Structures are given as C-alpha cells and as structure tokens.
C-alpha cells in the first residue's frame, strides 16, 4: 500500500542480509522504518510489537530464521533459533506455521546451502501472503457488494484491532475486502474499535484514512450500543488462530463483539489466510492466551501540548493490572470464515481445504 | 469514606452558601477538593464530570438549585435554573428526580422562604442517599455472602465504571455491598474495567485500594475472556437509569458485559437506589444517550516521566471519533436489581415499590 507516494510492504528484504520493517509502535504519531540485521533484532521487534499481526509475524519469523542461518547454519542453531523465535508470541499460529515450513525445507540441506535457501523461502512466504490476502479481499468484496445491494445505503462495518496491510505483508485480511469493495465503488463506512490496550485501532484508522475509506473511531465498549441502534450491518475481523472447526482466537474483546452481533441478528465474519488455520485443533480450542506486560495498560503515548511524543503513566504503579491479549470466539458465534478459497460457515471450513482432512 | 485519616463525603455543604466537592477529574493522580459557590459552578462541575455518578449529580443538582435560589428566588429563576441544570447530563434520571423534588417543594413557597428551605432539602436528599446506599449494601452483602458460601473460595466479581462512594454521597451503589461484604469477612476480589474513555475504573481501583479490597484493573475488552475461563462469579454494576420493567441504562459497555455473563451462565446484578428507577418508563426504554466530547476519546491524562501531570493527544485530530456515553442493557439480561428494599428480578421490581404502581 502507499504511504504518501511511496509503495510499502510492511516487511521487505534489504540485499540478502537484512530486512526493513515499519516500526508500528511509533504509528500513528510517526512513520519510521527500521533495518533489522540479526535474528535477535527481529525477535525483539516481534516481542515489542514493532512488528505485529499474525500473518506479518509469520513472515518476519521466516526472515529471522534466514538471518539466523547466516549467523550459524548448524543443525543446533536451526533448532535453537526455531524454538526461540516460536516462543516470541504464543497465540498466533502463523509464526509456528512459517517456522515449521522453513525448518522442514532447511533440515535436509547441508549447512552451507541453508542461508541462501532460507532467504529465498522467506521471500516466497511473503509473496504468498500478498497473494492470499488479495484472494481473501476478492471473496470478501463479493460479500460486501451483495450486502450493500441488500441494504441500499452505505454499508456499516465494525472491526476490532488491526487486520489491515500493516498486520500482513500487504493488503490485509479483514481490511483487504474493505479496500477492494471501496475501490469497486461500494459505499461503506467502518466503525473502528480503538482496541485497548495497544490501540491498534489507531493503525486501522491510519490505514483507512490513507486509502480514503470513511471511518469513525470508537472505544471498545461502544460496539454493542451501535449494533443495538441499527448502525452496524456486519462485524468483520481478522484472527490469530482459527481451529479446524472454526473457533477463533483473536485480539481480546473480539468475543464480546461476536456476542453483540448475535444478540442483534448481525453477521460476524472472520477473514484469514489458510496459514492462520490450525488444523491440529480439531476439538478443544486449547490455545495459549498470551499475557502481556501490564505497562501496556498503565502507560500511553501521545502528543503533549509541547508537540513532543510523550508517554504518560495513567495507572498508579501500586495498582494490580492483568493484560490477557486474546480471547476465543466460539464457532457457534461465527457466521462465516473468509479465506483465499472462499467463504465457509465454520462446519464447512474443512471442506474448503480437503488436503488437511485427517487421514483415516 | 476515609481519604487518608479524614472522613469525606463526595459533596458537603460549606456554611449555607457553598458546597465542597472532590474534583474527580484529577483523581487518581491528585486528590483535590473544590468549593462551588454558584449554581453555574455546580453546572460546570457536572458537565465536565468533576462531579459525576448518577446519585451524586442528583444531590449536586439539588444543592445547585438551592444556590440558584440564593441568587434569585423568583418563580422565573426557579423554572430556568431547573431547566438549565436538568440539561447538564441527559441520561441519568437522578438529576431530574432531585430537581423535580426540589421544585415541587419550593414552588408553593414564597420567594423569601425558598433559599433556606432549598438548602435544608438538598442536605436531606444527601442524607437520604447515604441511607439508601447503606441499605443497598446490606442487601447486596447478603447475596455476596450466600454466593461465597456456595463457591467456597474468594468470590470473583466484575464491575464496570465507578459505582462507588465517589458516584454517590457516600458508600456507593454496586461497591456498597462489596465494602460491607468485605468488612463482614467475605473473601472477594474485584475485576475492575478501566471504562474508557473517561477511565472511571481508576476511581474504582482507587476506592477499593483505600478500603483494602483486593482488585485487578483490566481493559474493557477483557471481561468476556475472564468469564470464559471461569474467573468471574458475578457481574455487579450501578446504573444511571432503570426502567419500571428493569431495562438498565448505564455506562457504555455494560450491555456487552451482560451478554458475556449470560453466555457464560453468570448472574448479572445492578445496584440502584430507588431515585434511579424511572417509573415513567413502562414500555420502551426511550432514554436519551448522551454523546460526549470526542476529546474524551482522543486525549488522556497521566504522569509524564518528568513527574508532571500531563495530557497527551492519542488520536490524530483529523480522525473522526464518536463517543456515545451510555448503553441499554435489556431486562432479559438482568438477573436481579439490588435496591434499598431488597433484590428483585426485573419482572418483580415494581412489587418492591407498590407506591409507584400506575393508578387504574
């Protein structure tokens, strides 16, 4: 997508020994890029959420493993780097998926071949992500067009967190369809949850503004009321992990949006590329829910009257704080999952991906 | 309640021509009191939420009308002051209730009698609020004791916004029962929603800390997840207006907490004094939902690294923001309403108050 007049992806190779990323901790107050030259650099960027979003951390993890192979291509380091990177963020499955794919490719190779092959494969995963998101967007845009034809006024969407191009390599998951529908002339407006504590809604608002999509920022508590008063036609979010039967792990607060959608008879859609689907989860949605630093709740950054970017402590240090970062929306609340192969209700998700059907 | 070693109410008369209040916009970062000497002072304090909470703004409104009578006790000013004060906050009914009660008392009096009588009546409404809240607390404490006997471990409550002593003259509504149960030795822990955009959860945390009640602050999106994982036994909130059939207008986000409680089979209780019940609302919950300034969403105040209390702009000025301040939780989601006369399921609420039964 474009920032100003420059086309950006959210991660890009620099030569064959570094990757560039957008420092998402500084958005929307400042647009800054960073050059990461070691696996540890990437690891730190993922942990601090300078690089964030399930699909993007998958790709960043692949590049990190490639950088690790440049440092030390031994079997030991391949195993160690895989494990360390995989532990950076536990809830999204894309990181594990990308690392597993890289390791499966690299393990049979001689150490001398690994760094170069890894670099090409990471680029391949990045390009695939872009293609998957374009396909998701095409499928979602058809849905949005049909819904608009039905309501005969600007379509009102509500989204939570950021499932835009910043969360992927390009185009986004939930926002990909919004961009394509907007570009196709479907009039629409997006209610953007601010998404405490990290306020990824501000990233969504920033993306939508850059693309000219009408939107309004709201606090996370407002969505239910907007649905009650008839100002939302559908909820559309991304996800960090979707189980084989369609349970959805996504940013904390998603579950209550799904409850409000159901209570108001509104459809709740989740847009994900297939690497976000964890086919190993066939029954219970047994997913680790990351507990993040309480500082994310206690401190906030903005522009002070001086014009300086300033961090203030809003919550007293003596106050106990908990910060679970994700929740699970059960499949029974999900109207449809929008993938690169089409849209399926949760019970039909596996039919879109017959190659993952369990043997026997 | 005590602040340090000093006993405070949230509003108090100073002589017979001023009222003292705690400036709630400065909490929890600073504890400061203000002296309000005119009706306009009180009006401004209510609008800016220096004075807030449905029961408290009722009492503050009564004192404001008394101050207005000191300025000009004419019939015209009685009507004008009533109307201006009533428009300060549209959703909570206590303000209207208190002003109606004051006007009914004052209108038949000669102007010369009004200021003195109004002052006494405002004090009377304040004292009544304290007594009502103590009774609510007694009724709620019985419930909490029974629930604790049932779960046989510390009882886990979740509350939204601030329904503590700061929101009333003393003791609080939802928190009154928590204080009484805690004082009676019931082990309990309170999950405190931060309650964006104004973060009244910080007031709740400040109150609970002062009283020694274990609590944990969370973002507003976290409650559903905590309920899913079995860490909440009941939700207990206050309200700004309850209809005769038990629909509940309360701080934005309450509705989704009620949905999550129902989805997890948990009880959802609302604690209100009878002046919060609007007996004129018998069918539709047709209540004005206040839209407050977008600055409440865009700007946040905390302590900067310098140690100074600093306001930062978190949301870019070009971003469109909406800020509805309340939502309606339908009676079907409410397990019980805790009043000074006892606890009733919504269909039985009117039976607790037979004097308000419609004639004929």
XYZ file of C-alpha atoms in Angstrom:
720
model
C 0.000 0.000 0.000
C 1.076 3.579 -0.384
C 2.406 5.833 2.352
C 2.478 9.256 0.813
C 3.626 8.498 -2.713
C 5.810 5.542 -1.844
C 4.653 1.957 -2.131
C 5.412 -0.019 1.005
C 5.074 -3.539 2.191
C 5.184 -3.980 5.968
C 8.378 -6.082 5.651
C 10.929 -6.167 2.833
C 14.359 -7.678 2.200
C 17.344 -5.330 2.080
C 20.031 -7.008 -0.002
C 20.316 -10.546 1.300
C 21.302 -9.901 4.879
C 18.775 -7.514 6.413
C 15.044 -6.776 6.442
C 13.262 -3.472 6.603
C 10.119 -3.048 8.669
C 7.769 -0.237 9.645
C 8.070 0.478 13.364
C 4.416 0.028 14.299
C 4.986 1.164 17.883
C 5.523 4.697 16.551
C 2.431 4.820 14.358
C 0.214 6.773 14.002
C 2.243 9.541 15.622
C 5.290 8.986 13.419
C 6.090 6.892 10.343
C 9.507 5.327 10.738
C 11.203 2.294 9.258
C 13.823 0.098 10.893
C 16.519 -2.129 9.481
C 16.859 -5.472 11.263
C 20.120 -7.308 10.643
C 20.018 -10.249 13.068
C 17.520 -12.854 14.192
C 17.619 -11.230 17.624
C 16.669 -7.892 16.104
C 13.602 -9.487 14.541
C 12.789 -11.373 17.739
C 12.842 -8.129 19.721
C 10.709 -6.369 17.093
C 8.094 -9.142 17.318
C 8.061 -9.161 21.131
C 7.671 -5.391 21.410
C 5.103 -5.396 18.601
C 7.138 -3.067 16.407
C 6.224 -5.887 14.009
C 2.766 -7.322 14.726
C -0.227 -9.054 13.148
C -0.441 -12.825 12.787
C 0.460 -13.042 9.072
C 3.252 -10.475 9.355
C 4.938 -12.128 12.335
C 4.886 -15.383 10.371
C 6.817 -13.759 7.528
C 9.090 -11.834 9.888
C 9.816 -15.102 11.707
C 10.783 -16.732 8.400
C 13.199 -13.899 7.646
C 14.542 -14.135 11.186
C 15.295 -17.826 10.710
C 17.057 -16.960 7.459
C 19.167 -14.356 9.281
C 19.925 -16.952 11.973
C 21.212 -19.317 9.243
C 23.525 -16.556 8.019
C 24.935 -16.308 11.550
C 25.256 -20.072 12.165
C 23.727 -22.670 9.839
C 24.362 -25.673 12.098
C 21.648 -28.170 12.991
C 21.872 -26.977 16.576
C 21.258 -23.361 15.657
C 18.428 -24.284 13.313
C 16.676 -25.993 16.210
C 17.528 -23.285 18.729
C 16.542 -20.377 16.509
C 13.273 -22.097 15.614
C 12.421 -22.582 19.284
C 13.416 -19.092 20.397
C 11.513 -17.401 17.585
C 8.443 -19.580 18.069
C 8.246 -18.528 21.722
C 8.109 -14.818 20.853
C 4.309 -14.709 20.576
C 2.352 -17.818 21.601
C -1.207 -17.206 20.377
C -0.945 -16.575 16.637
C -0.245 -19.790 14.770
C 1.304 -18.194 11.674
C 4.687 -17.866 13.370
C 4.798 -21.589 14.125
C 3.483 -22.403 10.661
C 6.185 -20.345 8.931
C 8.981 -21.660 11.151
C 7.846 -25.253 10.640
C 7.787 -24.733 6.887
C 11.258 -23.202 6.930
C 12.684 -25.954 9.130
C 11.149 -28.702 7.009
C 12.864 -27.207 3.965
C 16.205 -26.462 5.635
C 16.772 -29.526 7.793
C 17.634 -31.926 4.916
C 20.044 -29.390 3.395
C 23.733 -29.091 4.189
C 24.542 -26.114 6.425
C 26.288 -24.406 3.504
C 23.056 -24.328 1.498
C 20.768 -23.163 4.265
C 21.240 -19.392 4.438
C 20.632 -18.806 0.746
C 17.679 -21.192 0.514
C 16.147 -19.749 3.664
C 16.323 -16.238 2.268
C 14.527 -17.263 -0.929
C 11.898 -19.204 1.004
C 11.155 -16.279 3.340
C 10.624 -14.070 0.291
C 8.378 -16.755 -1.160
C 6.250 -16.881 2.020
C 5.995 -13.080 1.911
C 4.826 -13.118 -1.715
C 2.360 -15.883 -0.982
C 0.911 -13.829 1.880
C 0.269 -10.954 -0.505
C -1.457 -13.259 -2.988
C -3.563 -14.929 -0.280
C -4.707 -11.549 1.021
C -5.674 -10.389 -2.439
C -7.802 -13.513 -2.844
C -9.388 -13.035 0.599
C -10.191 -9.483 -0.403
C -11.832 -10.596 -3.648
C -14.029 -13.074 -1.800
C -14.920 -10.552 0.909
C -15.664 -7.823 -1.630
C -18.265 -10.045 -3.299
C -19.927 -10.485 0.085
C -19.836 -6.756 0.843
C -21.213 -5.918 -2.578
C -24.094 -8.339 -2.055
C -24.818 -6.929 1.394
C -24.751 -3.393 0.066
C -27.204 -4.332 -2.674
C -29.402 -5.593 0.136
C -29.305 -2.567 2.470
C -29.313 0.041 -0.322
C -27.316 2.640 1.664
C -23.677 2.850 2.709
C -22.720 -0.439 4.325
C -21.787 -0.140 8.006
C -18.983 -2.391 9.174
C -17.387 -2.746 12.571
C -13.848 -4.037 13.023
C -11.653 -4.739 16.022
C -7.863 -4.441 16.220
C -5.883 -4.065 13.010
C -6.273 -6.683 10.320
C -5.005 -4.389 7.605
C -1.926 -4.301 5.436
C 0.202 -3.453 8.476
C -0.778 -6.794 10.038
C 0.188 -8.677 6.893
C 2.787 -8.145 4.188
C 0.280 -6.190 2.128
C -3.479 -5.613 1.653
C -4.536 -7.103 4.994
C -7.057 -9.770 5.843
C -10.280 -8.130 7.112
C -9.364 -4.798 5.540
C -8.395 -6.339 2.181
C -12.058 -6.863 1.311
C -12.949 -3.404 2.558
C -10.294 -1.886 0.294
C -11.432 -3.910 -2.712
C -15.118 -3.151 -2.132
C -14.325 0.546 -1.658
C -12.245 0.550 -4.841
C -15.131 -1.149 -6.665
C -17.425 1.705 -5.655
C -19.329 0.067 -2.799
C -20.191 2.904 -0.393
C -19.198 1.858 3.101
C -18.219 3.174 6.497
C -16.130 1.398 9.128
C -16.548 1.699 12.914
C -13.045 1.194 14.260
C -12.611 -0.123 17.818
C -9.655 1.634 19.417
C -8.567 -1.805 20.744
C -7.088 -1.232 24.147
C -4.544 -1.633 25.456
C -2.294 -1.195 22.436
C -4.746 0.875 20.402
C -4.259 -0.994 17.142
C -7.489 0.702 16.066
C -5.363 3.789 15.515
C -3.377 1.777 12.951
C -6.632 0.778 11.276
C -7.832 4.385 11.228
C -4.484 5.465 9.797
C -4.691 2.837 7.043
C -8.307 3.611 6.196
C -7.598 7.348 6.083
C -4.676 6.798 3.710
C -6.963 4.781 1.447
C -9.855 7.254 1.664
C -12.272 4.843 3.367
C -14.825 6.627 5.615
C -14.443 5.524 9.212
C -15.097 6.557 12.806
C -13.007 5.629 15.834
C -14.881 4.420 18.928
C -13.956 2.985 22.316
C -14.125 -0.797 22.548
C -17.236 -0.596 24.712
C -19.302 1.239 22.087
C -19.860 -1.519 19.519
C -22.763 -3.200 21.298
C -24.678 0.071 21.528
C -24.071 0.874 17.859
C -25.434 -2.548 16.926
C -28.479 -2.049 19.160
C -29.326 1.230 17.481
C -29.035 -0.281 13.997
C -25.806 1.389 12.922
C -23.847 -1.781 12.119
C -24.582 -4.217 9.279
C -21.770 -6.681 9.912
C -18.709 -7.283 12.032
C -15.528 -8.200 10.155
C -12.283 -9.077 11.925
C -9.066 -10.961 11.336
C -7.710 -13.690 13.596
C -4.546 -15.004 15.177
C -5.604 -18.638 15.031
C -8.688 -20.452 13.773
C -9.327 -24.068 14.718
C -10.399 -26.741 12.250
C -13.968 -26.389 13.463
C -13.959 -22.600 13.293
C -13.228 -21.361 16.810
C -11.415 -18.042 16.555
C -8.553 -16.736 18.696
C -8.250 -13.019 18.115
C -7.461 -9.802 19.963
C -9.057 -9.537 23.386
C -12.592 -8.159 23.044
C -13.464 -9.942 19.809
C -15.652 -12.432 21.684
C -17.930 -9.728 23.108
C -18.319 -8.185 19.656
C -19.444 -11.574 18.372
C -21.929 -11.865 21.250
C -23.333 -8.425 20.468
C -23.599 -9.296 16.770
C -25.552 -12.450 17.572
C -27.809 -10.639 20.041
C -28.671 -8.145 17.312
C -29.028 -10.655 14.493
C -25.952 -9.383 12.652
C -23.411 -11.465 10.757
C -19.956 -11.905 12.241
C -17.214 -12.676 9.721
C -13.573 -13.586 10.206
C -11.062 -13.131 7.368
C -7.963 -15.325 7.466
C -5.396 -16.781 5.088
C -5.077 -20.564 5.421
C -1.784 -20.361 7.387
C -3.879 -18.925 10.245
C -5.970 -22.097 10.406
C -4.579 -24.598 12.896
C -5.729 -27.953 11.549
C -4.242 -29.708 14.579
C -7.008 -28.168 16.716
C -9.936 -30.426 15.914
C -11.771 -30.461 19.233
C -10.996 -28.134 22.116
C -9.626 -24.698 21.228
C -6.659 -25.270 23.541
C -4.596 -22.231 22.682
C -2.162 -20.381 24.923
C -3.529 -16.908 25.641
C -0.604 -14.527 25.854
C -0.444 -12.391 29.000
C 1.406 -9.225 28.056
C 3.112 -6.583 30.145
C 0.908 -4.551 32.467
C 2.717 -1.466 31.189
C 0.627 -1.782 28.026
C -2.418 -0.960 30.150
C -0.734 1.505 32.513
C 1.119 3.699 30.032
C 0.013 5.533 26.916
C 1.855 7.522 24.310
C 0.599 10.589 22.530
C 1.497 14.124 21.592
C 1.870 16.517 24.522
C 0.970 20.213 24.318
C 4.674 20.813 23.635
C 4.317 18.851 20.397
C 6.621 16.133 21.705
C 5.702 12.461 21.603
C 5.293 11.718 25.291
C 4.469 8.637 27.339
C 2.341 9.112 30.431
C 1.554 6.668 33.208
C -2.233 6.569 33.545
C -2.498 3.815 36.141
C -0.805 4.113 39.519
C 2.140 1.757 39.943
C 0.578 0.254 43.075
C -2.493 -0.923 41.131
C -2.576 -4.597 40.174
C -3.251 -4.975 36.447
C -3.936 -8.014 34.253
C -3.430 -7.934 30.492
C -4.670 -11.019 28.647
C -4.128 -10.216 24.979
C -6.503 -12.579 23.170
C -9.814 -14.338 23.610
C -11.635 -17.190 21.909
C -14.795 -16.626 19.926
C -16.563 -19.977 19.719
C -17.529 -21.203 16.245
C -21.234 -21.052 17.166
C -20.960 -17.219 17.057
C -19.151 -17.103 13.695
C -21.281 -16.603 10.594
C -18.522 -17.234 8.108
C -14.776 -17.526 7.676
C -13.427 -15.731 4.635
C -10.372 -17.483 3.198
C -8.430 -17.318 -0.036
C -10.537 -20.223 -1.318
C -13.900 -18.766 -0.480
C -16.249 -18.186 2.434
C -17.378 -21.051 4.634
C -19.554 -21.360 7.696
C -17.469 -22.976 10.461
C -18.816 -26.530 9.923
C -17.844 -26.309 6.248
C -14.380 -24.811 6.707
C -12.553 -28.125 6.299
C -14.342 -28.760 3.006
C -12.504 -25.779 1.503
C -9.200 -27.426 2.406
C -9.621 -31.148 1.727
C -5.835 -31.675 1.774
C -5.885 -31.151 5.554
C -8.576 -33.748 6.178
C -7.267 -36.164 8.806
C -6.196 -39.497 7.344
C -8.412 -42.464 8.143
C -15.408 7.057 53.397
C -11.919 7.881 54.514
C -9.220 9.530 52.438
C -6.091 9.166 54.499
C -7.383 9.794 58.011
C -10.107 12.232 57.060
C -13.713 11.218 56.573
C -15.142 12.569 53.343
C -18.417 12.598 51.555
C -18.264 13.336 47.840
C -20.287 16.549 48.355
C -20.773 18.601 51.504
C -22.275 21.952 52.479
C -19.924 24.748 53.464
C -21.853 27.143 55.688
C -25.127 27.811 53.920
C -23.886 29.317 50.687
C -21.335 26.960 49.143
C -20.709 23.257 48.592
C -17.453 21.370 48.651
C -16.771 18.581 46.177
C -13.891 16.297 45.281
C -12.573 17.148 41.818
C -12.956 13.726 40.216
C -11.245 14.806 37.012
C -7.967 14.940 38.964
C -8.275 11.531 40.594
C -6.463 9.200 40.864
C -3.420 11.327 40.058
C -4.249 14.011 42.639
C -6.790 14.388 45.433
C -8.183 17.916 45.386
C -11.376 19.498 46.638
C -13.211 22.445 45.140
C -15.592 24.986 46.624
C -18.596 25.771 44.417
C -20.428 28.970 45.284
C -22.928 29.401 42.443
C -25.377 27.245 40.510
C -23.225 27.826 37.444
C -20.192 26.474 39.285
C -22.096 23.278 40.041
C -23.448 23.086 36.492
C -19.933 23.302 35.079
C -18.675 20.689 37.548
C -21.418 18.284 36.458
C -20.828 18.875 32.739
C -17.071 18.340 32.985
C -17.595 15.357 35.290
C -15.611 16.895 38.137
C -18.796 15.752 39.879
C -20.184 12.547 38.392
C -22.212 9.416 39.139
C -25.994 9.329 38.859
C -26.792 9.631 42.597
C -24.153 12.297 43.183
C -25.256 14.528 40.319
C -28.789 14.313 41.720
C -27.604 15.671 45.060
C -25.271 18.198 43.441
C -28.179 19.378 41.287
C -30.297 19.866 44.422
C -27.569 21.970 46.006
C -27.199 23.896 42.751
C -30.898 24.734 42.769
C -30.533 25.895 46.365
C -27.622 28.143 45.351
C -29.715 29.454 42.470
C -32.460 30.379 44.969
C -29.903 32.325 46.982
C -29.036 34.283 43.825
C -32.628 34.872 42.697
C -35.599 33.110 44.297
C -38.174 34.257 41.738
C -40.563 31.825 40.026
C -38.803 32.586 36.763
C -35.405 31.670 38.091
C -36.761 28.550 39.767
C -38.016 27.374 36.376
C -34.929 28.491 34.487
C -32.441 27.031 36.934
C -34.365 23.737 36.978
C -34.267 23.515 33.180
C -30.620 24.515 32.818
C -29.454 22.095 35.490
C -31.589 19.259 34.149
C -29.965 19.598 30.729
C -26.449 19.147 32.135
C -26.475 15.352 31.770
C -29.407 13.755 29.945
C -29.102 10.024 30.650
C -29.065 9.651 34.438
C -32.530 10.191 35.873
C -31.428 11.144 39.390
C -30.754 14.719 38.368
C -34.302 15.149 37.062
C -35.668 13.318 40.095
C -33.877 15.603 42.561
C -34.740 18.784 40.669
C -38.401 17.759 40.413
C -38.482 17.056 44.134
C -36.897 20.403 44.927
C -39.229 22.311 42.606
C -42.321 20.585 43.990
C -41.289 21.698 47.461
C -40.208 25.219 46.534
C -42.863 26.299 44.056
C -45.666 26.776 46.608
C -43.357 28.769 48.909
C -42.855 32.497 48.803
C -39.532 33.525 47.227
C -38.296 34.698 50.632
C -38.611 31.183 52.036
C -37.069 29.331 49.133
C -33.305 29.637 49.635
C -33.332 28.396 53.214
C -35.795 25.580 52.582
C -33.903 24.511 49.455
C -30.659 24.294 51.392
C -32.241 22.063 54.041
C -33.897 19.880 51.416
C -30.665 19.382 49.481
C -28.989 18.269 52.701
C -31.920 15.954 53.315
C -31.584 14.379 49.838
C -27.864 13.917 50.503
C -28.508 12.200 53.826
C -31.174 10.018 52.263
C -28.731 8.948 49.556
C -26.300 7.801 52.230
C -29.012 5.813 53.994
C -30.276 4.250 50.734
C -26.758 3.170 49.811
C -26.200 1.594 53.209
C -29.400 -0.408 52.737
C -28.408 -1.432 49.206
C -25.084 -2.566 50.610
C -26.742 -4.650 53.318
C -28.945 -6.387 50.760
C -26.048 -6.960 48.379
C -23.778 -8.237 51.166
C -26.302 -10.963 51.998
C -26.216 -12.030 48.352
C -22.426 -11.998 48.210
C -22.191 -13.954 51.455
C -24.547 -16.590 50.073
C -22.614 -16.810 46.806
C -19.353 -17.139 48.687
C -20.786 -19.963 50.790
C -21.624 -21.620 47.504
C -18.272 -21.281 45.709
C -16.135 -21.862 48.852
C -13.215 -19.708 47.665
C -12.745 -15.957 47.275
C -15.701 -14.602 45.346
C -14.794 -13.097 41.967
C -16.756 -10.027 40.942
C -16.500 -7.889 37.843
C -17.621 -4.265 37.796
C -17.764 -1.587 35.121
C -17.357 2.161 35.591
C -17.453 3.586 39.122
C -20.495 2.890 41.262
C -18.638 3.587 44.481
C -18.828 6.264 47.109
C -17.453 8.813 44.647
C -20.510 8.257 42.434
C -22.864 8.813 45.363
C -22.708 10.904 48.524
C -21.177 8.001 50.415
C -20.778 4.191 50.329
C -21.722 3.759 46.683
C -24.280 1.539 44.987
C -22.535 -1.504 43.493
C -19.486 -1.016 45.700
C -21.526 -0.531 48.881
C -22.274 -4.247 49.041
C -18.679 -5.094 48.219
C -17.486 -2.923 51.109
C -19.996 -4.424 53.517
C -19.249 -7.997 52.455
C -15.513 -7.327 52.707
C -15.972 -5.796 56.169
C -18.016 -8.843 57.192
C -15.111 -11.092 56.287
C -16.289 -12.437 52.919
C -13.119 -13.027 50.885
C -13.565 -11.437 47.486
C -11.684 -9.989 44.544
C -12.957 -7.416 42.053
C -12.055 -7.235 38.352
C -12.244 -3.532 37.543
C -12.952 -2.478 33.944
C -10.898 0.616 33.148
C -14.040 2.063 31.497
C -12.885 4.044 28.523
C -12.998 6.759 27.602
C -13.002 8.502 30.990
C -11.366 5.646 32.891
C -13.717 5.695 35.855
C -12.310 2.256 36.640
C -9.303 4.111 38.009
C -11.657 5.751 40.517
C -12.995 2.326 41.449
C -9.469 0.952 41.865
C -8.549 3.981 43.985
C -11.597 3.453 46.216
C -11.068 -0.285 46.553
C -7.376 0.208 47.373
C -8.245 2.732 50.084
C -10.655 0.217 51.595
C -8.252 -2.722 51.288
C -10.414 -4.709 48.856
C -8.342 -6.958 46.533
C -8.833 -5.954 42.910
C -7.247 -6.062 39.461
C -7.620 -3.474 36.731
C -8.341 -4.762 33.212
C -9.180 -3.244 29.847
C -12.871 -3.177 28.975
C -12.387 -5.903 26.391
C -11.058 -8.455 28.899
C -14.212 -9.283 30.871
C -15.642 -11.778 28.394
C -12.424 -13.792 28.362
C -12.227 -13.817 32.178
C -15.783 -15.141 32.297
C -14.991 -17.811 29.703
C -12.059 -19.069 31.708
C -14.120 -19.264 34.914
C -12.565 -16.338 36.765
C -15.781 -14.389 37.356
C -18.672 -15.448 39.627
C -20.927 -12.452 39.081
C -21.093 -9.058 37.430
C -22.231 -6.173 39.641
C -22.715 -2.657 38.312
C -24.599 0.523 39.132
C -26.893 2.350 36.724
C -27.862 5.794 35.505
C -31.489 4.901 34.904
C -33.553 1.749 35.319
C -36.972 1.455 33.716
C -40.038 0.136 35.534
C -39.567 -3.212 33.801
C -35.861 -3.418 34.556
C -34.056 -2.198 31.461
C -30.782 -0.616 32.533
C -29.083 2.484 31.137
C -25.503 2.513 32.348
C -22.021 3.432 31.184
C -21.230 2.383 27.615
C -20.020 -1.222 27.575
C -22.318 -2.514 30.309
C -24.522 -4.243 27.724
C -21.676 -6.393 26.379
C -20.716 -7.412 29.928
C -24.296 -8.541 30.443
C -24.170 -10.516 27.184
C -20.951 -12.210 28.267
C -22.427 -13.005 31.682
C -25.446 -14.656 30.066
C -23.306 -16.578 27.591
C -21.307 -17.984 30.490
C -24.267 -18.672 32.774
C -23.232 -15.999 35.283
C -25.537 -13.699 37.232
C -25.651 -10.020 36.285
C -26.754 -7.685 39.078
C -27.480 -3.970 39.065
C -27.434 -1.982 42.319
C -29.510 1.195 42.390
C -31.284 3.409 44.903
C -34.947 3.974 44.050
C -34.342 7.517 42.721
C -32.505 5.843 39.817
C -35.653 3.969 38.806
C -37.677 5.869 36.220
C -41.236 4.673 36.807
C -42.429 6.718 33.828
C -40.631 4.266 31.522
C -43.045 1.351 31.456
C -42.586 0.068 27.915
C -39.795 1.174 25.596
C -36.527 2.235 27.220
C -36.652 5.547 25.385
C -33.753 7.313 27.028
C -31.503 9.981 25.556
C -27.990 8.572 25.170
C -25.540 11.360 25.831
C -22.911 11.913 23.129
C -19.907 13.421 24.854
C -16.910 15.307 23.525
C -14.582 13.405 21.216
C -11.714 14.829 23.262
C -12.587 12.286 25.928
C -11.505 9.579 23.489
C -8.660 11.499 21.861
C -6.849 12.824 24.926
C -5.583 11.140 28.062
C -4.012 12.462 31.217
C -1.295 10.791 33.234
C 2.041 11.353 34.852
C 4.901 12.062 32.459
C 8.479 10.961 33.100
C 9.050 14.463 34.461
C 6.571 13.693 37.234
C 4.157 16.315 35.911
C 0.501 15.572 35.288
C 0.357 15.791 31.508
C -2.368 15.463 28.884
C -1.440 13.827 25.597
C -3.406 13.608 22.367
C -3.524 9.921 21.414
C -5.807 10.206 18.391
C -4.909 12.397 15.446
C -7.092 15.492 15.129
C -8.082 14.524 11.593
C -9.650 11.248 12.794
C -13.438 11.199 13.133
C -14.438 9.963 16.579
C -17.808 9.099 18.122
C -18.343 8.985 21.872
C -21.727 7.630 22.981
C -21.517 7.535 26.783
C -24.205 5.007 27.760
C -25.941 1.914 26.522
C -29.079 -0.007 27.420
C -28.919 -3.469 28.907
C -32.298 -5.091 28.287
C -34.084 -6.526 31.313
C -33.872 -10.042 29.828
C -30.115 -9.984 30.581
C -30.503 -8.737 34.171
C -30.576 -11.367 36.922
C -31.524 -9.014 39.708
C -31.811 -5.381 40.706
C -30.496 -4.625 44.182
C -32.383 -1.764 45.816
C -32.719 -0.382 49.324
C -35.837 -2.525 49.744
C -34.346 -5.789 48.595
C -33.344 -7.659 45.468
C -35.835 -8.262 42.664
C -35.699 -9.889 39.266
C -36.802 -7.308 36.675
C -40.416 -8.547 36.432
C -40.755 -8.187 40.212
C -39.136 -4.786 40.576
C -42.418 -2.881 40.746
C -43.644 -5.145 43.555
C -40.907 -3.716 45.797
C -42.293 -0.238 45.217
C -46.101 -0.542 45.238
C -46.500 3.217 45.726
C -45.359 3.714 42.126
C -47.879 1.274 40.669
C -49.817 3.084 37.954
C -53.297 4.041 39.046
C -56.176 2.138 37.442
